[in-house]
Coordinates of C-alpha atoms in Angstrom, one line a residue:
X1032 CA 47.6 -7.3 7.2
X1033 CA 46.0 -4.9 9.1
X1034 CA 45.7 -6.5 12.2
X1035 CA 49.3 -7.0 12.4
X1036 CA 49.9 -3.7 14.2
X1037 CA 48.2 -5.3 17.3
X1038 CA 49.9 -8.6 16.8
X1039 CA 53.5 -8.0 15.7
X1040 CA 56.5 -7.2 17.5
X1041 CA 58.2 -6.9 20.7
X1042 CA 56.0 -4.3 21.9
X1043 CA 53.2 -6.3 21.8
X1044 CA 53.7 -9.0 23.9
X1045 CA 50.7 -7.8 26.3
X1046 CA 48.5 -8.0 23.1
X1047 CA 49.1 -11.0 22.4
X1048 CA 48.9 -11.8 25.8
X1049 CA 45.5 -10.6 26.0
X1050 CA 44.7 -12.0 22.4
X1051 CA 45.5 -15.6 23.7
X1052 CA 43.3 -14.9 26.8
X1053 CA 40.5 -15.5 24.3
X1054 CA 41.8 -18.4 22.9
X1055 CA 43.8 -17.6 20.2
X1056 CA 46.7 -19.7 18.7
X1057 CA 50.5 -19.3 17.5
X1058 CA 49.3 -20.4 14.3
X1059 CA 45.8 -18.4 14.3
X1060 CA 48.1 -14.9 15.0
X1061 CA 49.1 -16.1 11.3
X1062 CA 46.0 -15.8 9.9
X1063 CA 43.2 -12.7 8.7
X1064 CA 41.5 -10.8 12.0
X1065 CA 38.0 -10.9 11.2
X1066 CA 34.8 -8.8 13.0
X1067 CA 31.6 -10.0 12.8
X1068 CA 29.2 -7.5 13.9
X1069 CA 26.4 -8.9 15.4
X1070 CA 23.0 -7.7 16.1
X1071 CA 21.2 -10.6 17.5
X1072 CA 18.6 -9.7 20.7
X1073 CA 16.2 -11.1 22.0
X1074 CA 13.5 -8.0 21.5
X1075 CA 13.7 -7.7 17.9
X1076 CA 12.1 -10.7 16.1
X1077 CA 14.1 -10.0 12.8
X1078 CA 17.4 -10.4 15.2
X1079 CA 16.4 -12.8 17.2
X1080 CA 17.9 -16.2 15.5
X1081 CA 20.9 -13.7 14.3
X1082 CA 22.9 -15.8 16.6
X1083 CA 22.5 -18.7 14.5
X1084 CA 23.6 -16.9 11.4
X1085 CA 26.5 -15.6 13.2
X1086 CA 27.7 -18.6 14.3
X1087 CA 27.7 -20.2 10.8
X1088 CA 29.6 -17.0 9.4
X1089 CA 32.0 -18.0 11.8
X1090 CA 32.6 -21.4 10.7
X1091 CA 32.8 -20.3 7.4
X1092 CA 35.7 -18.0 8.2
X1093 CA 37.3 -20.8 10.2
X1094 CA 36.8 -23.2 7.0
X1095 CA 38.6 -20.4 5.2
X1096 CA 41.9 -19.8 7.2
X1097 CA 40.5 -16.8 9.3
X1098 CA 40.1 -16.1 13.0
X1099 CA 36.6 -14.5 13.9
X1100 CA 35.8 -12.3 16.5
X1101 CA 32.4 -11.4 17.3
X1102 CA 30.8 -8.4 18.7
X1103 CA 27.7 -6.9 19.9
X1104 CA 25.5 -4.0 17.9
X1105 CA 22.1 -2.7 19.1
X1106 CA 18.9 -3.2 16.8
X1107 CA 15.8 -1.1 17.8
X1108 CA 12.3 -3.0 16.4
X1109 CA 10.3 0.0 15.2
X1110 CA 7.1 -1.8 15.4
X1111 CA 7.5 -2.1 19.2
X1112 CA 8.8 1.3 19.2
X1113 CA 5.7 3.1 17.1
X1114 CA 3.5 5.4 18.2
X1115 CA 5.4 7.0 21.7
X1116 CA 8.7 8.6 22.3
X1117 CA 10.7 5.4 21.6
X1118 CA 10.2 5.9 18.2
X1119 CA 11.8 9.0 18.4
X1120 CA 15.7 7.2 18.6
X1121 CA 14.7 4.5 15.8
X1122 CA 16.3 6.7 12.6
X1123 CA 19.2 8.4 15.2
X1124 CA 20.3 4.5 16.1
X1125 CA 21.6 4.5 12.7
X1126 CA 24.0 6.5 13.4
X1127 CA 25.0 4.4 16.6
X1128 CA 25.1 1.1 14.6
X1129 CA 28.0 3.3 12.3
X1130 CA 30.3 4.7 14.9
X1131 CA 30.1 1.3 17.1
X1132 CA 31.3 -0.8 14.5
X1133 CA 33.5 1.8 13.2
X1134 CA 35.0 1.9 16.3
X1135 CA 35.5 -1.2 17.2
X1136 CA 37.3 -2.4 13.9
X1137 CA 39.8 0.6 14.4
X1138 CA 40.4 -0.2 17.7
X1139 CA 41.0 -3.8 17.1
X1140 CA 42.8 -3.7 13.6
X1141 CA 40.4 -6.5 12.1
X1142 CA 41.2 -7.1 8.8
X1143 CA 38.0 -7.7 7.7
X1144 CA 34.1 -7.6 8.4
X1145 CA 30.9 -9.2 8.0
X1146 CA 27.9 -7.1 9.6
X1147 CA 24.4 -9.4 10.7
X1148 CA 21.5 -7.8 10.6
X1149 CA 18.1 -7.8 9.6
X1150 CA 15.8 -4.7 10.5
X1151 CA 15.4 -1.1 9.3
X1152 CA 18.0 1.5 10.5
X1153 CA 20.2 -1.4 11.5
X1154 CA 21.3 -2.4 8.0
X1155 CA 21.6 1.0 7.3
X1156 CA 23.9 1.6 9.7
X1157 CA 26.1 -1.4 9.2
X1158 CA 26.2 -0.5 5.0
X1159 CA 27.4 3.3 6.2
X1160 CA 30.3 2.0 8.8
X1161 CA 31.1 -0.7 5.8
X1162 CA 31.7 2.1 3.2
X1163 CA 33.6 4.2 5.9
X1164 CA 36.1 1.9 6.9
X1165 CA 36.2 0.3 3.1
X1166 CA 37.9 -2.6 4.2
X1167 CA 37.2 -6.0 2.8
X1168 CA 33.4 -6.6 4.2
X1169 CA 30.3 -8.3 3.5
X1170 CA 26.6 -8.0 4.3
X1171 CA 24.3 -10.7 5.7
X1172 CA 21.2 -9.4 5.8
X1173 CA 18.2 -11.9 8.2
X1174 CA 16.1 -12.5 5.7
X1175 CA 11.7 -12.0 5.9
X1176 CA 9.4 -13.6 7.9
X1177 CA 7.4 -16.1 7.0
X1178 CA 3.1 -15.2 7.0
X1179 CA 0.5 -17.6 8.3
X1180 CA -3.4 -17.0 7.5
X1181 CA -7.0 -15.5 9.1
X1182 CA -9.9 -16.4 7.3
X1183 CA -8.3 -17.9 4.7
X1184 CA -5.9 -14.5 3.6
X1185 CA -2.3 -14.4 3.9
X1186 CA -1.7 -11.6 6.7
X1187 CA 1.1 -9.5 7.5
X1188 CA 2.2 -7.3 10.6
X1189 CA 0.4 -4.4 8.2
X1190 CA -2.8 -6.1 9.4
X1191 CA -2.2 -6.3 13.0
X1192 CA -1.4 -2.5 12.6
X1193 CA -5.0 -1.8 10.5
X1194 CA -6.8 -4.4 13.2
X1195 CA -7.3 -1.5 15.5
X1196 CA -8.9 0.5 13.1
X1197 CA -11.1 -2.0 12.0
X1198 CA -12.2 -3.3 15.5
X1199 CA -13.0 0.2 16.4
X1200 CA -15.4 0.9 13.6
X1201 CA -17.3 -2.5 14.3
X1202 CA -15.8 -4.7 11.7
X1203 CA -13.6 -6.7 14.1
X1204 CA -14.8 -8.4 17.2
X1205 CA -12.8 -9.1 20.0
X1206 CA -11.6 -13.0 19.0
X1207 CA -11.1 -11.6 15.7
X1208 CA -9.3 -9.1 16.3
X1209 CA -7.0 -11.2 19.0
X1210 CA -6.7 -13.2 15.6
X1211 CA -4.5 -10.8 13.9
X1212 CA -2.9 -10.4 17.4
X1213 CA -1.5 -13.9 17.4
X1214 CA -1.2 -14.6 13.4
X1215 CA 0.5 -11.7 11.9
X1216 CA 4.1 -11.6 13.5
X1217 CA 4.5 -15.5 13.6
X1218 CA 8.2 -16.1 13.4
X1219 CA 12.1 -14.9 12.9
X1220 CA 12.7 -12.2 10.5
X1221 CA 12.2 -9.1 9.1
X1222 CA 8.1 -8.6 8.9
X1223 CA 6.9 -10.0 5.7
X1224 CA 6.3 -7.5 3.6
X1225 CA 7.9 -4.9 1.4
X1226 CA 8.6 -2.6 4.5
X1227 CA 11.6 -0.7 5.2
X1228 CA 13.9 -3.9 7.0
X1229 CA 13.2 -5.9 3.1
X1230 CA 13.5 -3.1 1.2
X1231 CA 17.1 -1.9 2.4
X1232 CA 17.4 -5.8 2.3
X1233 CA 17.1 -5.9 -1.4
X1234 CA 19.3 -3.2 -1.9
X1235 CA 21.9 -4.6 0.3
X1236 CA 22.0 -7.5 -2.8
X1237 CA 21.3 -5.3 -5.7
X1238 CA 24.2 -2.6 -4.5
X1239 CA 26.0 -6.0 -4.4
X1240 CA 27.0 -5.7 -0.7
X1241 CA 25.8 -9.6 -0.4
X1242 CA 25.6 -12.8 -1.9
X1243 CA 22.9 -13.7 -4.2
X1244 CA 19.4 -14.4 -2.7
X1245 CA 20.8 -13.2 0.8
X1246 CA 17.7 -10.8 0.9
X1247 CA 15.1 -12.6 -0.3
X1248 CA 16.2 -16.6 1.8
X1249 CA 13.4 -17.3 4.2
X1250 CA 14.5 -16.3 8.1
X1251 CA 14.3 -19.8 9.4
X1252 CA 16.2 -21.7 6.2
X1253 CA 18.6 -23.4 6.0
X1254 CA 19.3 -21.8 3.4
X1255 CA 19.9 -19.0 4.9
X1256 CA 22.8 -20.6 7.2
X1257 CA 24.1 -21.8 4.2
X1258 CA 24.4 -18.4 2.4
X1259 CA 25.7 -17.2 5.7
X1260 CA 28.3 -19.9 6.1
X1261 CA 29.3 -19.2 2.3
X1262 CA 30.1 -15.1 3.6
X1263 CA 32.1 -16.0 6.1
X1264 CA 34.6 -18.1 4.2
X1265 CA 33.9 -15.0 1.0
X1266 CA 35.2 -12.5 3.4
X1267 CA 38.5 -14.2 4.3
X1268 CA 39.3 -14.8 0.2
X1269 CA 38.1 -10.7 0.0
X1270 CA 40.8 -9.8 2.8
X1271 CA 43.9 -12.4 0.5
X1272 CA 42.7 -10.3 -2.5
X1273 CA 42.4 -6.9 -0.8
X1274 CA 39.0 -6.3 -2.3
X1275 CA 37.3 -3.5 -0.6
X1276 CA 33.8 -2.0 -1.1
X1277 CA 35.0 1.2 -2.8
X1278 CA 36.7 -0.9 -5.1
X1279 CA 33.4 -1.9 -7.0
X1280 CA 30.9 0.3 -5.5
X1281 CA 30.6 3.3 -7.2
X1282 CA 27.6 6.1 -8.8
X1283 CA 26.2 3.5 -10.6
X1284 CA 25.8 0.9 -8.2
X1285 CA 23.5 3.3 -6.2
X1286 CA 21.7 4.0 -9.5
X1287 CA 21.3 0.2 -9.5
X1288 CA 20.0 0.4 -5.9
X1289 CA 17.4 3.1 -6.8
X1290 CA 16.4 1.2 -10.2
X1291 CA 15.6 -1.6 -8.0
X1292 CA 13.9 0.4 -5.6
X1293 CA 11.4 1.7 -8.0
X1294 CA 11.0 -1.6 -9.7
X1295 CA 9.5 -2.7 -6.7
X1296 CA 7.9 -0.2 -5.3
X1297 CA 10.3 0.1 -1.9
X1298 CA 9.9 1.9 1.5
X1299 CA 9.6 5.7 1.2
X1300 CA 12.9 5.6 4.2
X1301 CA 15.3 4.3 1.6
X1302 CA 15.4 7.8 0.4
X1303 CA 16.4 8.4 3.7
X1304 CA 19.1 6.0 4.1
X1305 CA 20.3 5.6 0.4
X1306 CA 21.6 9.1 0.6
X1307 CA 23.0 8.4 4.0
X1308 CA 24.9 5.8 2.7
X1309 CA 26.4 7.0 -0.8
X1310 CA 28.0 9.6 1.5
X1311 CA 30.2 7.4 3.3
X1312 CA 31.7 6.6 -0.4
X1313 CA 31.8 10.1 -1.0
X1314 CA 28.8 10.3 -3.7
X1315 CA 25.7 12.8 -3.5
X1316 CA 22.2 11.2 -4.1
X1317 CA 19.8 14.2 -5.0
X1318 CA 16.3 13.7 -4.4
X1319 CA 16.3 14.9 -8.2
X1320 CA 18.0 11.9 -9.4
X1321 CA 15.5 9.9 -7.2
X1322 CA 12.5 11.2 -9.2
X1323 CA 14.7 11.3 -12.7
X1324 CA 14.7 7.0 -12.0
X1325 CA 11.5 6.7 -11.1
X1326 CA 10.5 8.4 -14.2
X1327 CA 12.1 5.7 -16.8
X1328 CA 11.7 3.2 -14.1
X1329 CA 8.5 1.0 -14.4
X1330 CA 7.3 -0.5 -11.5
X1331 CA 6.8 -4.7 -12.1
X1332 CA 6.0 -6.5 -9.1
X1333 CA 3.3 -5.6 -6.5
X1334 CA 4.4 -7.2 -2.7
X1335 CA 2.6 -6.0 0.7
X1336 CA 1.6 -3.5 1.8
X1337 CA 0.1 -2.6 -2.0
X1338 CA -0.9 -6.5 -2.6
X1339 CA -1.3 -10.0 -0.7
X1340 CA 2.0 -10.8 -2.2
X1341 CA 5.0 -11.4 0.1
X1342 CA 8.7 -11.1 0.3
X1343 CA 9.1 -15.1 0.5
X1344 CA 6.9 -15.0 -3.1
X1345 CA 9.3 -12.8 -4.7
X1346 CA 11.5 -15.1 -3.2
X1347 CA 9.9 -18.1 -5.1
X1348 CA 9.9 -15.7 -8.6
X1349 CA 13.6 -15.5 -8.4
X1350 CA 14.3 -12.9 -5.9
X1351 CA 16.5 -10.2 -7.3
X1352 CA 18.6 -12.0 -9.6
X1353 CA 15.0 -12.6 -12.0
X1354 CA 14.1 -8.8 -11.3
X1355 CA 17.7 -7.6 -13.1
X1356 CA 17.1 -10.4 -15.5
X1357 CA 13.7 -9.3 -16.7
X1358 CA 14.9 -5.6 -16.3
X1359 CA 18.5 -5.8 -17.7
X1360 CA 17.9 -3.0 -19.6
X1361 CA 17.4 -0.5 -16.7
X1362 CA 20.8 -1.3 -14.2
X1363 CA 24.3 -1.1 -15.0
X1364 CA 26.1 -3.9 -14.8
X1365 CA 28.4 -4.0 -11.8
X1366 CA 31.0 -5.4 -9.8
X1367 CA 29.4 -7.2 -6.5
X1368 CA 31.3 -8.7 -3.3
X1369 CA 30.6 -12.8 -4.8
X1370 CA 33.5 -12.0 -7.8
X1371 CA 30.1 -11.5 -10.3
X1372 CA 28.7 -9.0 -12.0
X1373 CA 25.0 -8.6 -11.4
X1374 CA 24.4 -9.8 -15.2
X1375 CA 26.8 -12.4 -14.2
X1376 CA 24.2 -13.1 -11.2
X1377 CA 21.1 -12.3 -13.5
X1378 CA 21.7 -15.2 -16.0
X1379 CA 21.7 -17.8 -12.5
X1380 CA 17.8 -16.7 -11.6
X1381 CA 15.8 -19.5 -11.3
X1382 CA 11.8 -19.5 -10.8
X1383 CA 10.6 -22.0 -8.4
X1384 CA 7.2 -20.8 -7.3
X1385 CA 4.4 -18.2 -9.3
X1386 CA 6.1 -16.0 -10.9
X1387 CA 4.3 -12.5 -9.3
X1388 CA 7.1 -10.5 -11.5
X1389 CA 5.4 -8.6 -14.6
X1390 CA 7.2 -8.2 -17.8
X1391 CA 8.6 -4.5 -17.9
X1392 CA 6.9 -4.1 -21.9
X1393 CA 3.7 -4.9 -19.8
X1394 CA 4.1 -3.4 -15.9
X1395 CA 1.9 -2.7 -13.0
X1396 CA 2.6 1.0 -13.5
X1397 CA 4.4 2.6 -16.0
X1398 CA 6.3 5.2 -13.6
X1399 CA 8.7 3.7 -10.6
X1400 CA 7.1 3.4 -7.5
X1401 CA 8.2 6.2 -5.2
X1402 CA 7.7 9.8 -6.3
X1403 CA 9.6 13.3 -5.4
X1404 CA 7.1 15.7 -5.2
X1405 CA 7.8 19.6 -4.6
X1406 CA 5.7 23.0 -4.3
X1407 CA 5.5 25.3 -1.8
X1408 CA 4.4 23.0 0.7
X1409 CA 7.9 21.0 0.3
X1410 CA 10.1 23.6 -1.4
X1411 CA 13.1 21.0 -1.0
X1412 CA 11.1 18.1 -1.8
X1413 CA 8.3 15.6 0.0
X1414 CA 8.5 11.6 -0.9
X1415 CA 5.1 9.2 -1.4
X1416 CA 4.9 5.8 -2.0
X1417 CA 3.3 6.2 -5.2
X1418 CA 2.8 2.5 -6.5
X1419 CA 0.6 2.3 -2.8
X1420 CA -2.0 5.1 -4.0
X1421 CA -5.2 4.2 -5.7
X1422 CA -5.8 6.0 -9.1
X1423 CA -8.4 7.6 -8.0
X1424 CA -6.4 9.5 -5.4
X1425 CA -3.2 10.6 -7.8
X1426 CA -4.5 14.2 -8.0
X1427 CA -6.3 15.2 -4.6
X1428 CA -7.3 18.5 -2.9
X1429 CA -8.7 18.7 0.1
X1430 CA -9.1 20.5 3.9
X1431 CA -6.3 20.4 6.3
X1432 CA -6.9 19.1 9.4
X1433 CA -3.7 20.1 11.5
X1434 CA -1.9 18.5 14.5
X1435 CA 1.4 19.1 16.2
X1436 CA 1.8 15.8 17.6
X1437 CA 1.4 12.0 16.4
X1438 CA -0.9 11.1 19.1
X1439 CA -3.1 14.1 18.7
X1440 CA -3.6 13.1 15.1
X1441 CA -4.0 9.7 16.0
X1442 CA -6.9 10.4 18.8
X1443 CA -8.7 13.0 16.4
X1444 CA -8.9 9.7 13.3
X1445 CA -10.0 7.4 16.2
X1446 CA -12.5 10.1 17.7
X1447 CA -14.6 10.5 14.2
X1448 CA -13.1 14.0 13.7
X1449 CA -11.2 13.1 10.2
X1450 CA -13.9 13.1 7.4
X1451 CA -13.4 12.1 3.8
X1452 CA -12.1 15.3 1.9
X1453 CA -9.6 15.9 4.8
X1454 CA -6.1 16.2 4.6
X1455 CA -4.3 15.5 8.3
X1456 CA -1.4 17.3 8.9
X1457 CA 1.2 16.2 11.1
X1458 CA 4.4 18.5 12.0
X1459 CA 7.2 18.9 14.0
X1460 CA 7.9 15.3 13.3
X1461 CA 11.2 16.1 11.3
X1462 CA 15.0 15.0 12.0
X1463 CA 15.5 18.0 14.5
X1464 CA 11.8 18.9 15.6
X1465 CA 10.6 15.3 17.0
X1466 CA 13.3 14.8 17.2
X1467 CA 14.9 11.7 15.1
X1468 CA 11.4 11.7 12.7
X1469 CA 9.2 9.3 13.7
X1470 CA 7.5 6.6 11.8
X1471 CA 4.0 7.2 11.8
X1472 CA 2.0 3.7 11.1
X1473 CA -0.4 4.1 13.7
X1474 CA -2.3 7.2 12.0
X1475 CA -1.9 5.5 8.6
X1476 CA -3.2 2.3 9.7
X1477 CA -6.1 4.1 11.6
X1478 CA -7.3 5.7 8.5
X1479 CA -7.4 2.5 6.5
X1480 CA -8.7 0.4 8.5
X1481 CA -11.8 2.8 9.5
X1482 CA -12.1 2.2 5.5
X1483 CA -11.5 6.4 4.8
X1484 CA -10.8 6.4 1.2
X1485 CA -10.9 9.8 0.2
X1486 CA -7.9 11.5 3.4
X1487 CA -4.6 12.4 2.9
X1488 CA -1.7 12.8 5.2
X1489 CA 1.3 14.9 5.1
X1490 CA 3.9 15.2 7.4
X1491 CA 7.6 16.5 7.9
X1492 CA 8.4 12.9 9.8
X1493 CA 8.2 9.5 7.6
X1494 CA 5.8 6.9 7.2
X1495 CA 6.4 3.1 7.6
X1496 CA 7.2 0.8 4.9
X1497 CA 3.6 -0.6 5.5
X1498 CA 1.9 2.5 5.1
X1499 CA -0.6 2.4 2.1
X1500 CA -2.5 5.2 0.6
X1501 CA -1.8 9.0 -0.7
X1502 CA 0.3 9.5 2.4
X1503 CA 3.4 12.0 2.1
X1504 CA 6.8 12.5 4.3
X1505 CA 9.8 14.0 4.9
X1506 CA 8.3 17.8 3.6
X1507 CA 11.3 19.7 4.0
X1508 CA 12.4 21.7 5.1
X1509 CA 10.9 20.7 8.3
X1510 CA 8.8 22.6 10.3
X1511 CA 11.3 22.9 13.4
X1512 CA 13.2 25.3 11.1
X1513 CA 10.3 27.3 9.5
X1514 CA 8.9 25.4 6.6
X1515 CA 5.6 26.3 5.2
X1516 CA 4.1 22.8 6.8
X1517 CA 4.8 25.6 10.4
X1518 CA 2.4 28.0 8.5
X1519 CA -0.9 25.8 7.9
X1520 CA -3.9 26.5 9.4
X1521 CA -7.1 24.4 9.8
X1522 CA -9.3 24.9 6.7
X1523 CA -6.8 25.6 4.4
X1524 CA -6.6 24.0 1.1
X1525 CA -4.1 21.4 0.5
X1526 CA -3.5 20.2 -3.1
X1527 CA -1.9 17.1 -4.3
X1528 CA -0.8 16.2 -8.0
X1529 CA 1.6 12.9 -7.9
X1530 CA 1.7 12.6 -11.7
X1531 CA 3.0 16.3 -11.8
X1532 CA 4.9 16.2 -8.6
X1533 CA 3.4 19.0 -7.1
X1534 CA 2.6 19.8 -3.2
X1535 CA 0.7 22.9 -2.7
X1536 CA -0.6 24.8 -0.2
X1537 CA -3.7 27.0 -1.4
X1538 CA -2.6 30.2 0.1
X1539 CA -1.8 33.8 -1.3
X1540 CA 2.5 34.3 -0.7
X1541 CA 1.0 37.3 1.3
X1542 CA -0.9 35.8 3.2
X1543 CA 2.4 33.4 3.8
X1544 CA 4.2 36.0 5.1
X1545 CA 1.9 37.5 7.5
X1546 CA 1.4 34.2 8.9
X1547 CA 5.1 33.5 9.2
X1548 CA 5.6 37.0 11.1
X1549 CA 3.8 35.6 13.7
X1550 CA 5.3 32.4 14.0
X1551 CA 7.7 31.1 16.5
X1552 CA 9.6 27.9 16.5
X1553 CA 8.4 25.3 19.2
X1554 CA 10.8 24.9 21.7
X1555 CA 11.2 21.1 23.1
X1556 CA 13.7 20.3 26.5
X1557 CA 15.8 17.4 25.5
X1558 CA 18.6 15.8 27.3
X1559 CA 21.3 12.8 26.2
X1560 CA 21.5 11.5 22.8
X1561 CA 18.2 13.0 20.9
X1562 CA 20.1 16.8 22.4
X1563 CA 22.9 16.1 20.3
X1564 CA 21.1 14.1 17.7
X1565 CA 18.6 17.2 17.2
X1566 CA 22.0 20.0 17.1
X1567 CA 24.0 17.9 14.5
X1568 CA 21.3 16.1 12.0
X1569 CA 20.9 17.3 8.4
X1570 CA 17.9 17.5 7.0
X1571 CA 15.3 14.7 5.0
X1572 CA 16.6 16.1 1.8
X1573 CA 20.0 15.3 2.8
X1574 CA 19.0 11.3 4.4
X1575 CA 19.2 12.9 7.6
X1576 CA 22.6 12.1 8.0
X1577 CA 24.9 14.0 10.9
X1578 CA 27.5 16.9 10.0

């Protein structure tokens, strides 16, 4: 075993010393080293019963024959952090999560892992260090929040976002809009719908990182500590058999993860992190291959922010066992950490609820739900959430209105000064120019809820998973390192063709250049981590991993 380099020998009696200091045994010093990384807080309200599902991943490795030791990871909520600087170090934690628990499993020799976490960037993180360090691990991802009600409609944290919007163009008052206030967050887990933290979620399961239904349990099940209890003891059997991740996860299981992606119509940021995560296995994710799925890839449930539906509704259709059952056809059958296949897995589904899953001979959209679209606007590529765009707003053209901050943007859609026919333009919000790319909810949410149907946004950051509408990210390259998105100008002519994947800016190539003469990158002073973040990150095209 691995960890017997800190526990064997003469030379290390002061180890052992130390190791009994915690309350280790003679007979435990037998037995498989396990970490548990844990990302419990009290800040984030997908992490904050994490402690509970830690503590039952711990009995399950003491049930087992293993010794668990459990340490601390950060989790950043990006709702709390949207809209000011703070948001600025939510993608760059990712990279934190990965080197902490790298670090501390080489430092302590454990012979196996089990990462806890719930939210987006965490997971992330935790699914890159697992692939790195390939030794026998296993997710446990938090699971959704559950939704309560106002006036009768099932609400989401989307809504509280949109409430502002709404209450400053006179359709909220000020009880109802402390409604939304106190209804739409209303317990543990990751928000409820198909944002970012459930998205990376269901790919956790479908790359077959976790058990079944992991992703799609209820936050304050039982269930869920059962599921959890059941990892702990899978982990110690994974660490006897000396089954590691790079021993089943391969090309195709990211295919699988992409497939499943589209099928639902997933965050626009798991094009981020996908990519980020297939290189810790050594495999390249083009953005290509992203738009060559969503092609064959039809999209076959609808879940918030694109419908009323919910995470713990997809739950109730079967989760993702019943979406690879009723889409066999489209995934590769693969090895996953239970000892099954995902066929294997598929064949267990069972419906319990409404079924809100369509039939992929009869789907929502024929086309996955994220699209790849390129011109020269985005000469390396620009991602939209295409199953959350109306029809009527698939091909678009319209006037750019252009900001070089968030909150500029933000003030200018509150003020009145974004009409219908506009497209708002928001750069410098890339991996190096923000830095860390910023989610952007708050412009997003502004814009729908003052009931604008006919704006468009682009940007070189990334939108939330709960962004809805024709709203376009990661433009790369960025503008920080002279992408066209630098060269608009107010007025100009923005173009927008989903179906044919094209992002154009309206301007002559000489015209272009002239403009581009004059330019001059925007300098920014920046001190600790973002300084280092900002010199070392890769850009959107690449998940914004480091070099």
């Amino acid at each position: 075993m691995r960890s017997d380099e800190v526990k064997r020998g003469i030379d290390r009696v002061a180890h052992r010393a130390l190791l009994k200091a915690l309350g280790v045994t003679d007979d435990e010093m037998d037995k498989p080293f396990i970490g548990v990384a844990n990302a419990y807080n009290t800040i984030v309200p997908g992490h904050m019963t994490l402690d509970k599902l830690t503590q039952a991943v711990k009995e399950g490795v003491y049930a087992a024959g293993g010794v668990p030791f459990e340490f601390g990871i950060i989790g950043i909520c990006d709702g709390i952090a949207m809209g000011h600087e703070g948001m600025c170090y939510s993608l760059p934690s990712r990279e934190i999560v990965a080197d902490s628990i790298e670090a501390m499993v080489e430092a302590h020799k454990f012979d196996g892992l089990v990462v806890v976490a719930s939210c987006d960037k965490i997971i992330p993180g935790m699914l890159m260090a697992m692939l790195r360090l390939n030794i026998p691990a296993i997710a446990v991802t938090g699971g959704p929040m559950m939704y309560e009600r106002v006036d009768g409609e099932k609400v989401s944290i989307k809504d509280a976002f949109e409430a502002a919007g709404m209450y400053k163009s006179g359709k909220l008052d000020d009880a109802g809009l402390k409604l939304y206030e106190d209804f739409c967050a209303p317990s543990c887990g990751s928000c409820q719908g198909l944002y970012t933290a459930n998205s990376m979620q269901l790919l956790t399961e479908t790359l077959g990182l976790s058990l079944p239904y992991c992703s799609t349990s209820p936050c304050p099940s039982s269930r869920k500590l059962r599921i959890a209890k059941q990892s702990g003891k899978r982990v110690v059997e994974l660490v006897k058999r000396d089954f590691k991740p790079l021993d089943f996860i391969n090309e195709k299981s990211f295919e699988n993860a992409i497939t499943m992606d589209m099928l639902v119509g997933g965050s626009t940021n798991t094009v981020l992190h996908l990519p980020a995560i297939a290189r810790e296995a050594g495999i390249k994710l083009s953005l290509d291959l992203f738009d060559e799925i969503s092609r064959r890839t039809p999209h076959i449930v609808s879940i918030d922010p694109t419908s009323k539906e919910m995470i713990v509704d997809l739950d109730e259709s079967g989760g993702v066992p019943m979406l690879i059952k009723k889409a066999k056809k489209y995934f590769h059958d693969e090895m996953t950490v239970s000892g099954k296949t995902l066929y294997e897995i598929a064949e267990m589904a069972v419906l319990r609820g409404r079924d809100i899953i369509a039939s992929p001979d009869n789907p929502l959209h024929k086309e996955g739900g994220i699209a790849i679209l390129r011109g020269n606007l985005a000469e390396n590529g620009a991602v939209i959430k295409a199953a959350a765009v109306s029809e009527d707003m698939m091909k678009f053209e319209g006037t750019a209105k252009v900001y070089d901050s968030e909150k500029e943007a933000l003030n200018a859609i509150l003020d009145g000064k974004v009409e219908e026919g506009d497209v708002v333009v928001i750069r410098y919000m890339g991996p190096k120019g923000a830095p860390g790319m910023p989610e952007m909810l708050l412009p997003t949410a502004a814009i729908s809820g003052l009931g604008l149907q006919k704006v468009a946004l682009i940007t070189d950051g990334r939108f939330s998973g709960a962004t809805r509408g024709p709203c376009i990210g990661h433009v790369s390259p960025e503008a920080a390192v002279g992408g066209n998105i630098a060269l608009v100008e107010e007025g100009d002519t923005i173009s927008i063709d989903i179906p044919a994947r094209k992002l154009e800016l309206k301007v002559g190539d000489d015209e272009l250049a002239e403009r581009r003469a004059k330019w001059k990158p925007k300098e920014r002073e920046l001190k600790g981590y973002l300084a280092k973040y900002a010199k070392l990150v890769l850009g959107a095209e690449d998940g914004a991993a480091l070099l």
